[in-house]
Amino acid sequence: MAKKAFNIKSRINFLCVILVAMFAVIGIRFGILQVIQSDYLTERAMNEAKDNIVRQSPRGKILDRNGRDLAISRIAKLLVVRPDRVGNEEQIQVLAAELSPIVGIKAEVIANNIREGGTYYAVKHGLESDEEEAINQLKKEKGYECIWMDDEVKRYYPNDMLAANIIGFIGMEDKGLAGLEYSLDSIVKGDVQQDDILTDMGGRAISDSIFSFSLHRYRGDNCKTVTLTIDASMQFIVEQILDKAMLDNRPKSVTAIVMDPKNAEILAMASRPSYNPNKFSDYSMEDIKNRAVSDIYEPGSTFKAIVAGAALEDGVVSPEQTFYDPGRIVVSEKYIQNWNGESFGNVTFTDIVKNSINTCFAMIGQILTGARLNEYAKKFGFGELTGIELPGEAPGMLFETDEMLDSDVATMSIGQSIAVTPLQLATAMSAIANDGVLLKPHIVKEITNADGSEYETKGREEVRRVLSSATDKTLVGLLEQVVATGGGQKAQVKGYRVAGKTGTAQKINKDTAGYMEGRYIASFCGFAPVENPELVVLVIIDDPTAGEFYGGQIAAPVAGEIFSQLLRYKHIEPSSDPFVDTTENQKTTPKPVVKTVPPGKQVMPDLRGLSIREVSQRLGELGIELNIQGTGLASGQSVPANTVVEPGTSVTVYFTP
């Protein structure tokens, strides 16, 4: 009995030793796993149990100055297949056949990409809502764990072609490729963040991980909203007018810029032909580029406004100074002649500007010198970037002062042999409209953060004064006469005072460095109302083929139509009412009205209170010649009202602001 009890006790002790040893081994192994191999095993387990999910914040909006959407985004889905989890050949073909009708991609294309293997195959970007719903239904019915959908940005341009050359477009991976989408990409671009979610052995997401992901929709740190200075309604008006100009003149292209000269905000900027950024791949780069900032061209006579300002500022001319125009001159063996090939004879500087007389401007350029011409051109912003927020801006081209010949001075004086951008010219004209002060143009008004707080606000930025206030007022008066009685009359708007300058430049032959026969660029640049400028308008018609090609004939009326519609859109009061009986406001008693006019005679009207344009029209109907002194409204005249005069009589009318 004792022996039996001993044997049992021995066996129990042996068993206990074995158990203790086993526990010791387990403990040691547990310690190794928990302490020594803890980090390695944890990482290995997580790698096997988690999948990577891409979270994308939406791209920031682009708005017009009134908050109208120009570019918006939504978070779309990217369909992804994990080839290493699809299975055998039969399963590959089945999956490809089921995805094909949903995404509109051939089944064989999908199958071939899956066969290439790997862990990531992006099947289709920017899934529409019906495609997303169909894929979710397929996953629910078939239980596919090898397919899923990642977030990505889907960009929309709700107004199609409106302001397309300004806004631009984006490509894959939320990357801006043109326009403001490109230049402001780092500001409006959405953030991308990758998240890991836990899955079970079948690759199915664990619920806690799903809930954690869905409850924290990623907002991003960028995706800022950009508000432009552009007014969408004004932009639409301008683009409609340009569409008509394309039909009427059949040119290669048309470009227009509308600026506020008081703060250099771009209110409208348009080109034709253009494109639809929602379908940008259907268009050429020629359609997509923004000609207003990237094209350079010889400005022609529009540049004479700058030359006139420089000559007045330096005191080398005065409005009534007389020159003799021979119709044609030779400068360093280069012929300079007038646009009509004729001589104007003895003319004042006022006439020279009004009639855009090439020979006299060439003479004035020689007096001014090439160094001063270049200096004023640079002061007005030519030959360098304006610094606007748009990409692709060209600096233009000016002469090197120390290399200028007399012929270079002469051609530069009439706007030839130099190259400018449309934006540079509009900015320079804005300086004239802004009392001689040059401002930096801008197209971005403000930028706000994703949470609505202010990031940056753009405002009026003064660059430099280019003309004294007195000189500028004189120049404005001359430019008003260009529209009132000179070559820019087709830019007139009834009831408003408009100033500006026309231009007609031959196109450069890029192959021969000369000019192309019968090929022109017609332009007009001006501002209104003269007494309180609120709009600067530039119109450029490149290579018109419908007959007329002079700026005064085809560009001026387009600018006049833009002025007419925008002045009324902005509810700007007329400069003067042409239907008001001005005799009601006369300060002195006029002579008795002549009731019987002798045959072949005319009666001098009372012109006080009328604008230059109205005086010109009234006297032109009577065959009476007009000499203009000053600018503004008529305050006196050299021949008293109601005087009987011969047709062709010359009268000087004095105007004051």
XYZ file of C-alpha atoms in Angstrom:
657
model
C 0.000 0.000 0.000
C 2.766 2.346 0.941
C 4.530 1.473 -2.284
C 1.432 2.236 -4.270
C 1.017 5.591 -2.531
C 4.661 6.357 -3.258
C 4.231 5.591 -6.953
C 1.210 7.864 -7.177
C 3.077 10.621 -5.399
C 6.058 10.187 -7.689
C 3.891 10.396 -10.750
C 2.201 13.522 -9.410
C 5.553 15.116 -8.710
C 6.755 14.171 -12.182
C 3.623 15.603 -13.700
C 4.058 18.799 -11.719
C 7.666 19.091 -12.897
C 6.508 18.623 -16.467
C 3.759 21.212 -16.008
C 6.152 23.640 -14.372
C 8.595 23.095 -17.220
C 5.861 23.609 -19.788
C 4.702 26.777 -18.061
C 8.306 27.931 -17.899
C 8.742 27.327 -21.639
C 5.437 29.050 -22.371
C 6.383 31.939 -20.112
C 9.752 32.294 -21.752
C 8.169 32.114 -25.179
C 5.494 34.612 -24.151
C 8.188 36.925 -22.832
C 10.099 36.668 -26.108
C 6.965 37.414 -28.119
C 5.757 40.216 -25.842
C 9.039 41.877 -25.098
C 11.770 40.941 -27.528
C 9.681 40.456 -30.700
C 6.778 42.706 -29.758
C 7.411 45.525 -32.270
C 8.186 43.149 -35.125
C 5.117 40.989 -34.589
C 2.811 43.974 -34.087
C 3.970 45.511 -37.376
C 3.608 42.174 -39.164
C 0.081 41.669 -37.857
C -0.998 45.164 -38.790
C 0.445 44.830 -42.275
C -1.587 41.681 -42.799
C -4.774 43.071 -41.238
C -4.934 46.563 -42.676
C -5.667 48.132 -46.052
C -4.694 51.614 -47.200
C -7.477 54.119 -47.955
C -6.824 57.488 -49.674
C -8.725 60.472 -48.278
C -9.018 63.584 -50.426
C -10.210 67.050 -49.468
C -12.106 69.027 -52.145
C -10.314 71.591 -54.295
C -11.137 75.176 -53.351
C -13.744 77.128 -55.305
C -13.062 79.938 -57.756
C -15.731 82.655 -57.591
C -16.434 85.909 -59.395
C -16.508 89.194 -57.456
C -20.201 88.672 -56.620
C -19.784 85.111 -55.327
C -20.912 83.342 -58.496
C -19.343 79.904 -58.985
C -16.748 79.733 -61.755
C -15.048 76.490 -60.678
C -16.343 73.998 -58.116
C -15.426 70.497 -56.956
C -16.975 67.423 -55.470
C -15.288 64.377 -54.005
C -15.667 61.675 -56.612
C -14.501 58.088 -56.484
C -11.598 56.264 -58.093
C -12.269 52.579 -58.828
C -9.328 50.423 -57.757
C -8.667 46.710 -58.240
C -6.084 44.720 -56.291
C -4.885 42.171 -58.876
C -3.177 39.842 -56.364
C -6.544 39.211 -54.720
C -8.647 38.538 -57.810
C -7.850 34.828 -58.227
C -7.428 32.575 -61.230
C -7.923 33.285 -64.929
C -11.599 32.444 -64.854
C -12.197 34.851 -61.955
C -10.234 37.566 -63.775
C -12.462 37.256 -66.833
C -15.640 37.232 -64.768
C -14.638 40.368 -62.823
C -13.587 42.189 -66.002
C -16.866 41.281 -67.720
C -18.895 42.598 -64.783
C -16.962 45.869 -64.447
C -16.866 46.650 -68.183
C -20.498 47.806 -68.692
C -20.391 49.850 -65.488
C -17.264 51.886 -66.244
C -17.438 51.839 -70.054
C -14.034 50.180 -70.530
C -13.565 47.072 -72.641
C -13.439 43.877 -70.606
C -10.248 42.714 -72.290
C -8.477 45.979 -71.339
C -9.473 45.487 -67.693
C -8.469 41.823 -67.757
C -5.036 42.541 -69.273
C -4.277 45.129 -66.599
C -5.297 42.686 -63.850
C -3.094 39.964 -65.366
C -0.075 42.265 -65.025
C -0.367 41.680 -61.274
C 0.626 43.937 -58.426
C -1.391 45.395 -55.575
C -2.951 48.463 -57.234
C -4.730 49.023 -60.551
C -6.634 52.316 -61.006
C -9.495 51.287 -63.292
C -11.328 54.624 -63.717
C -11.081 58.137 -62.290
C -13.999 60.427 -61.443
C -16.794 57.912 -61.191
C -20.238 59.370 -61.647
C -22.848 58.739 -58.956
C -24.629 56.020 -60.988
C -21.327 54.213 -61.599
C -20.471 54.401 -57.901
C -23.885 52.996 -56.974
C -23.550 50.121 -59.470
C -20.119 49.153 -58.112
C -21.406 49.156 -54.531
C -24.285 46.931 -55.625
C -21.863 44.566 -57.373
C -19.737 44.299 -54.236
C -22.822 43.614 -52.147
C -24.099 40.899 -54.473
C -20.798 39.157 -55.299
C -18.829 39.949 -52.162
C -15.777 41.148 -54.092
C -13.031 42.159 -51.687
C -10.484 42.846 -54.438
C -12.166 46.074 -55.538
C -12.727 49.310 -53.653
C -13.075 53.051 -54.273
C -10.746 55.870 -53.173
C -11.620 59.562 -52.865
C -10.491 61.980 -55.583
C -11.457 65.437 -56.831
C -13.939 65.912 -59.676
C -13.735 69.497 -61.001
C -16.669 71.231 -62.694
C -16.876 74.526 -64.591
C -20.605 75.326 -64.422
C -20.463 78.156 -66.983
C -18.611 76.114 -69.624
C -16.642 78.577 -71.815
C -17.202 81.668 -69.650
C -13.809 83.062 -68.591
C -12.196 79.759 -69.599
C -8.882 81.350 -70.643
C -8.653 82.936 -67.191
C -9.695 79.967 -65.061
C -7.913 77.106 -66.825
C -8.449 73.460 -65.865
C -6.999 70.556 -63.872
C -5.728 67.131 -64.883
C -5.305 63.881 -62.984
C -4.482 63.869 -59.295
C -6.039 67.332 -58.752
C -3.186 69.069 -60.590
C -3.777 72.476 -62.198
C -2.616 72.562 -65.804
C -3.641 76.002 -67.155
C -4.870 79.447 -66.095
C -5.455 80.264 -62.452
C -5.889 76.561 -61.746
C -2.171 76.295 -62.565
C -0.792 79.499 -61.049
C -2.810 79.136 -57.811
C -2.560 75.347 -57.641
C -0.801 75.282 -54.270
C -3.549 77.474 -52.786
C -6.724 75.835 -54.106
C -5.412 72.269 -54.364
C -7.067 69.790 -51.995
C -4.989 67.794 -49.506
C -4.479 64.057 -49.847
C -4.154 61.870 -46.750
C -3.744 58.108 -46.610
C -5.474 56.154 -43.823
C -5.213 52.519 -42.792
C -8.352 50.511 -41.918
C -8.315 47.097 -40.239
C -9.626 44.077 -42.126
C -10.391 40.465 -41.192
C -8.818 37.405 -42.847
C -11.250 37.722 -45.754
C -10.190 41.300 -46.410
C -13.441 42.742 -45.020
C -13.189 46.024 -43.126
C -13.640 45.780 -39.362
C -16.564 47.894 -38.209
C -14.731 50.051 -35.627
C -12.246 51.092 -38.306
C -15.053 51.976 -40.753
C -16.876 54.092 -38.183
C -13.676 55.894 -37.228
C -12.998 56.694 -40.893
C -16.494 57.856 -41.823
C -16.989 60.059 -38.785
C -13.912 62.144 -39.586
C -14.313 63.327 -43.163
C -11.017 64.910 -44.128
C -11.246 68.663 -44.730
C -7.637 69.479 -45.532
C -5.493 72.515 -44.751
C -5.416 74.022 -48.251
C -8.484 73.982 -50.522
C -8.786 77.759 -50.162
C -11.505 79.697 -51.982
C -10.368 82.333 -54.485
C -12.612 85.297 -55.293
C -11.721 87.103 -58.514
C -12.142 90.722 -59.537
C -14.004 89.450 -62.612
C -17.716 90.234 -62.835
C -19.335 87.184 -64.480
C -22.130 89.281 -65.985
C -19.680 91.773 -67.490
C -17.560 88.879 -68.724
C -20.617 87.371 -70.423
C -21.468 90.689 -72.098
C -17.925 91.087 -73.430
C -17.749 87.517 -74.697
C -21.063 87.889 -76.520
C -19.778 91.036 -78.247
C -16.546 89.250 -79.216
C -18.536 86.374 -80.704
C -20.272 88.890 -82.957
C -16.939 90.529 -83.846
C -15.627 87.124 -84.929
C -18.589 86.696 -87.270
C -18.436 90.247 -88.636
C -14.687 90.460 -89.255
C -13.638 86.802 -89.632
C -10.260 87.345 -87.897
C -7.754 84.867 -86.567
C -8.617 85.963 -83.033
C -10.154 88.728 -80.940
C -9.045 89.823 -77.465
C -10.649 92.249 -75.018
C -9.765 93.554 -71.558
C -11.944 95.653 -69.262
C -10.246 97.287 -66.250
C -11.210 99.609 -63.446
C -8.547 102.346 -63.715
C -9.000 103.455 -60.112
C -7.741 100.181 -58.616
C -6.474 98.181 -61.650
C -8.979 95.378 -61.106
C -9.648 93.247 -64.175
C -13.433 93.263 -64.639
C -13.457 91.159 -67.806
C -10.815 89.466 -69.944
C -11.784 87.399 -72.948
C -10.399 85.806 -76.097
C -11.912 84.181 -79.124
C -11.558 81.431 -80.153
C -11.812 79.839 -76.725
C -12.624 76.434 -75.231
C -14.728 74.530 -72.703
C -12.558 73.525 -69.712
C -14.930 70.647 -68.934
C -13.703 69.107 -72.224
C -10.269 70.674 -72.530
C -8.770 67.664 -74.331
C -10.956 68.461 -77.358
C -9.156 71.763 -77.988
C -5.754 72.972 -79.173
C -3.285 74.966 -77.081
C -3.971 77.936 -79.373
C -7.577 77.947 -78.128
C -6.587 77.403 -74.508
C -3.900 80.096 -74.095
C -4.773 83.487 -72.627
C -3.847 85.936 -75.406
C -4.363 88.938 -73.138
C -1.163 88.128 -71.238
C 0.821 85.765 -73.480
C 0.561 87.320 -76.967
C 2.919 90.115 -77.983
C 2.276 92.390 -80.955
C 3.213 95.765 -82.407
C 0.721 98.205 -80.845
C 0.718 100.648 -83.751
C -0.969 103.981 -83.181
C -2.385 103.088 -79.757
C 1.195 103.539 -78.503
C 1.071 107.147 -79.692
C -0.894 107.973 -76.526
C 2.284 107.147 -74.571
C 4.484 109.141 -76.983
C 2.130 112.132 -76.767
C 2.208 111.996 -72.974
C 6.009 111.839 -72.949
C 6.326 114.787 -75.353
C 3.895 116.897 -73.329
C 5.579 115.995 -70.045
C 9.032 116.904 -71.354
C 7.712 120.158 -72.799
C 8.845 119.477 -76.349
C 5.300 120.118 -77.653
C 2.148 121.963 -76.666
C -1.405 121.321 -77.886
C -1.419 124.324 -80.235
C 2.164 124.005 -81.470
C 2.224 123.849 -85.280
C 4.021 121.287 -87.438
C 4.147 120.795 -91.177
C 3.202 117.345 -92.423
C 4.727 116.541 -95.839
C 2.868 113.221 -95.993
C 6.107 111.238 -96.188
C 9.570 111.564 -94.655
C 12.805 109.572 -94.762
C 14.660 108.730 -91.544
C 17.938 106.815 -91.880
C 16.851 105.573 -95.308
C 13.553 104.345 -93.886
C 10.306 105.804 -95.257
C 7.609 106.939 -92.840
C 4.252 107.889 -94.356
C 0.725 108.518 -93.147
C -1.970 105.888 -93.046
C -3.732 107.514 -96.035
C -0.524 108.315 -97.913
C -1.440 112.012 -98.017
C -0.162 115.269 -96.515
C -2.161 117.139 -93.862
C -0.131 120.342 -94.368
C 0.212 122.720 -91.415
C -1.268 121.042 -88.335
C -1.300 121.581 -84.581
C -0.193 118.894 -82.150
C -3.883 118.454 -81.303
C -4.526 117.617 -84.967
C -1.531 115.279 -85.016
C -2.971 113.199 -82.175
C -6.541 113.416 -83.445
C -5.608 112.315 -86.971
C -2.786 109.962 -85.892
C -0.256 111.591 -88.267
C 2.753 109.266 -88.563
C 5.231 111.736 -90.043
C 4.751 114.269 -87.276
C 4.978 111.643 -84.536
C 8.255 110.478 -86.091
C 9.514 114.077 -85.985
C 8.430 114.465 -82.354
C 10.202 111.211 -81.489
C 13.445 112.614 -82.871
C 13.025 115.732 -80.720
C 12.232 113.621 -77.666
C 15.177 111.205 -78.354
C 15.256 107.435 -78.171
C 16.560 107.448 -74.596
C 13.553 109.411 -73.353
C 11.139 107.314 -75.411
C 12.488 104.130 -73.856
C 12.474 105.688 -70.418
C 8.794 106.650 -70.668
C 7.885 103.281 -72.169
C 9.427 101.551 -69.150
C 7.766 103.993 -66.751
C 4.418 103.022 -68.254
C 5.254 99.346 -67.641
C 6.310 98.167 -71.096
C 9.182 95.728 -71.465
C 8.548 93.981 -68.139
C 5.979 91.714 -66.502
C 3.035 93.411 -64.821
C 3.041 90.737 -62.105
C -0.601 89.741 -62.510
C -1.572 86.391 -60.964
C -2.105 84.733 -64.361
C 0.517 82.331 -65.772
C 2.310 82.621 -69.092
C 2.721 86.399 -69.055
C 5.175 87.781 -71.625
C 7.368 90.837 -70.908
C 7.201 92.303 -74.418
C 10.179 93.823 -76.239
C 11.763 97.280 -76.340
C 14.900 98.585 -78.002
C 18.238 98.673 -76.214
C 18.727 102.422 -75.888
C 22.408 102.461 -76.819
C 21.687 100.464 -79.996
C 18.850 102.648 -81.329
C 19.199 104.218 -84.771
C 17.264 107.309 -85.829
C 14.968 105.032 -87.824
C 14.313 102.973 -84.665
C 13.292 106.136 -82.820
C 10.972 107.053 -85.687
C 9.305 103.632 -85.900
C 8.968 103.356 -82.125
C 7.243 106.750 -82.125
C 4.464 105.319 -84.306
C 4.199 102.042 -82.348
C 6.284 99.852 -84.647
C 9.405 97.720 -84.066
C 8.435 97.145 -80.423
C 6.177 94.488 -78.956
C 3.715 94.721 -76.070
C 1.058 92.527 -74.506
C -2.606 93.527 -74.458
C -2.474 93.679 -70.652
C 0.486 96.088 -70.715
C -1.340 98.449 -73.054
C -4.566 98.353 -71.025
C -2.568 98.995 -67.842
C -0.780 101.969 -69.432
C -4.086 103.466 -70.613
C -5.441 102.956 -67.089
C -2.569 105.092 -65.799
C -3.662 107.897 -68.150
C -7.250 107.498 -66.933
C -5.981 107.496 -63.325
C -4.461 110.996 -63.325
C -1.065 109.730 -64.478
C -0.535 107.093 -61.759
C 0.382 103.539 -62.818
C -1.169 100.728 -60.760
C -0.368 97.019 -60.642
C -3.156 95.054 -62.353
C -4.694 92.163 -60.448
C -7.389 89.580 -61.080
C -7.580 88.041 -57.577
C -9.685 90.007 -55.113
C -9.381 87.852 -52.004
C -8.520 84.367 -50.780
C -10.254 82.666 -47.856
C -9.269 79.567 -45.890
C -11.282 76.354 -45.878
C -12.914 77.445 -42.593
C -13.994 80.795 -44.082
C -11.344 82.924 -42.391
C -9.347 85.488 -44.360
C -6.092 84.326 -45.915
C -5.238 87.262 -48.196
C -6.949 90.354 -49.602
C -5.672 92.138 -52.696
C -6.186 95.871 -53.155
C -4.969 98.946 -54.980
C -1.184 98.804 -55.415
C 0.487 101.944 -56.732
C 3.582 101.390 -58.870
C 4.672 104.934 -59.779
C 3.515 108.256 -61.148
C 4.251 108.378 -64.879
C 2.855 111.810 -65.783
C 2.173 114.936 -63.777
C -1.482 115.626 -63.100
C -1.434 118.731 -65.326
C 0.131 116.883 -68.253
C -2.258 113.997 -67.833
C -5.298 116.266 -67.986
C -4.012 117.776 -71.236
C -3.404 114.312 -72.683
C -6.899 113.175 -71.673
C -8.316 116.161 -73.539
C -6.419 115.176 -76.683
C -7.570 111.563 -76.450
C -11.159 112.706 -75.986
C -10.896 114.631 -79.239
C -9.718 111.448 -80.998
C -13.115 109.896 -80.194
C -15.137 113.084 -80.551
C -13.816 114.298 -83.902
C -10.915 112.049 -84.955
C -10.262 108.464 -85.969
C -12.000 106.910 -82.976
C -15.486 108.293 -83.584
C -17.009 104.821 -83.903
C -16.221 104.241 -80.227
C -18.653 107.004 -79.231
C -21.489 106.226 -76.832
C -24.445 108.578 -76.869
C -24.634 110.574 -73.659
C -21.129 109.663 -72.467
C -17.700 111.206 -72.933
C -15.188 108.668 -74.225
C -11.421 109.091 -74.764
C -9.047 106.722 -76.489
C -6.756 105.870 -79.360
C -7.087 103.599 -82.359
C -4.332 101.494 -83.869
C -3.644 99.613 -87.090
C -0.412 97.633 -87.253
C 0.959 95.368 -89.964
C 1.556 91.795 -88.852
C 5.152 90.665 -88.514
C 6.311 87.878 -90.805
C 8.096 85.504 -88.451
C 9.909 83.813 -91.334
C 11.399 86.887 -93.005
C 11.435 89.390 -90.105
C 9.519 91.818 -92.317
C 5.787 92.520 -92.534
C 3.070 90.381 -94.085
C 1.382 91.980 -97.057
C -2.266 92.849 -96.410
C -2.284 91.377 -92.871
C -3.094 93.682 -89.940
C -3.905 93.917 -86.253
C -6.657 96.463 -85.556
C -7.102 97.848 -82.060
C -8.701 100.466 -79.855
C -7.895 101.349 -76.264
C -9.769 103.990 -74.279
C -11.748 104.888 -71.175
C -15.048 106.400 -70.055
C -16.623 108.512 -68.710
C -13.849 111.053 -69.244
C -14.851 113.213 -66.266
C -14.697 110.235 -63.869
C -13.188 107.169 -65.583
C -14.612 103.853 -64.397
C -13.895 101.600 -67.367
C -10.840 101.061 -69.538
C -11.555 98.949 -72.603
C -9.038 97.394 -74.972
C -10.097 95.533 -78.123
C -7.640 93.785 -80.457
C -8.742 92.164 -83.718
C -5.979 89.999 -85.144
C -5.862 89.492 -88.913
C -9.400 90.458 -90.012
C -10.357 89.054 -93.423
C -13.846 90.479 -94.033
C -12.732 93.679 -95.789
C -12.038 96.566 -93.382
C -8.903 96.355 -91.255
C -8.382 99.831 -89.712
C -8.717 100.045 -85.930
C -11.059 103.014 -86.232
C -13.329 101.056 -88.547
C -13.608 97.655 -86.835
C -12.054 97.757 -83.327
C -13.512 101.103 -82.247
C -17.166 100.062 -82.806
C -16.593 96.837 -80.838
C -15.141 98.898 -77.976
C -18.063 101.332 -78.299
C -20.535 98.471 -77.920
C -18.680 97.198 -74.842
C -18.679 100.700 -73.343
C -22.368 101.148 -74.125
C -23.514 97.934 -72.471
C -21.181 98.055 -69.463
C -21.835 101.707 -68.634
C -25.524 100.900 -68.446
C -24.923 97.641 -66.575
C -22.998 99.575 -63.922
C -25.728 102.259 -63.811
C -23.228 105.033 -64.549
C -24.993 108.335 -65.101
C -24.592 109.908 -68.573
C -22.002 112.642 -68.921
C -24.565 115.034 -70.358
C -28.095 114.834 -71.703
C -28.033 115.693 -75.418
C -31.773 116.379 -75.309
C -31.592 119.123 -72.670
C -32.295 122.671 -73.973
C -28.952 124.245 -73.059
C -30.355 127.781 -73.401
C -32.116 127.280 -70.062
C -28.770 127.397 -68.262
C -27.104 130.263 -70.105
C -25.549 132.827 -67.795
C -25.723 135.714 -70.305
C -28.474 136.879 -72.581
C -27.808 135.707 -76.140
C -28.253 137.881 -79.162
C -31.714 137.802 -80.708
C -32.154 134.737 -82.864
C -31.859 135.454 -86.578
C -35.181 134.432 -88.050
C -34.271 134.887 -91.704
C -30.995 133.395 -92.906
C -29.584 134.846 -96.126
C -29.141 132.306 -98.931
C -25.885 130.320 -98.634
C -25.271 131.489 -95.052
C -25.403 129.740 -91.657
C -26.254 130.892 -88.149
C -23.662 130.230 -85.470
C -25.354 128.201 -82.705
C -24.854 128.748 -78.979
C -22.513 125.939 -77.985
C -22.124 126.517 -74.253
C -22.713 123.477 -72.056
C -22.136 120.961 -74.863
C -19.441 118.274 -74.940
C -16.710 118.181 -77.572
C -18.533 115.446 -79.464
C -21.827 117.343 -79.455
C -20.148 120.572 -80.598
C -18.367 118.697 -83.363
C -21.590 117.124 -84.576
C -23.517 120.413 -84.464
C -20.867 122.398 -86.370
C -20.208 119.546 -88.797
C -23.857 119.596 -89.856
C -23.548 123.332 -90.570
C -20.244 123.071 -92.415
C -18.428 125.214 -89.841
C -14.814 124.331 -88.949
C -13.983 123.710 -85.306
C -10.850 124.605 -83.336
C -10.822 123.097 -79.851
C -9.258 124.643 -76.786
C -9.243 122.656 -73.536
C -11.391 119.710 -72.496
C -14.731 119.163 -70.828
C -17.848 121.186 -71.671
C -18.014 124.254 -73.912
C -17.773 127.492 -71.906
C -17.215 130.046 -74.661
C -16.730 130.556 -78.388
C -14.805 133.015 -80.570
C -17.801 133.719 -82.825
C -20.870 134.769 -80.803
C -24.056 132.744 -80.997
C -26.643 133.725 -83.651
C -24.007 135.392 -85.837
C -24.577 134.898 -89.563
C -21.464 133.277 -91.022
C -20.206 131.798 -94.264
C -20.001 128.000 -94.552
C -16.418 126.949 -93.809
C -15.982 129.680 -91.202
C -13.600 128.615 -88.424
C -14.681 129.039 -84.794
C -12.626 128.372 -81.686
C -14.629 126.792 -78.872
C -13.256 126.884 -75.328
C -13.866 123.874 -73.095
C -13.428 123.599 -69.342
C -13.742 120.545 -67.056
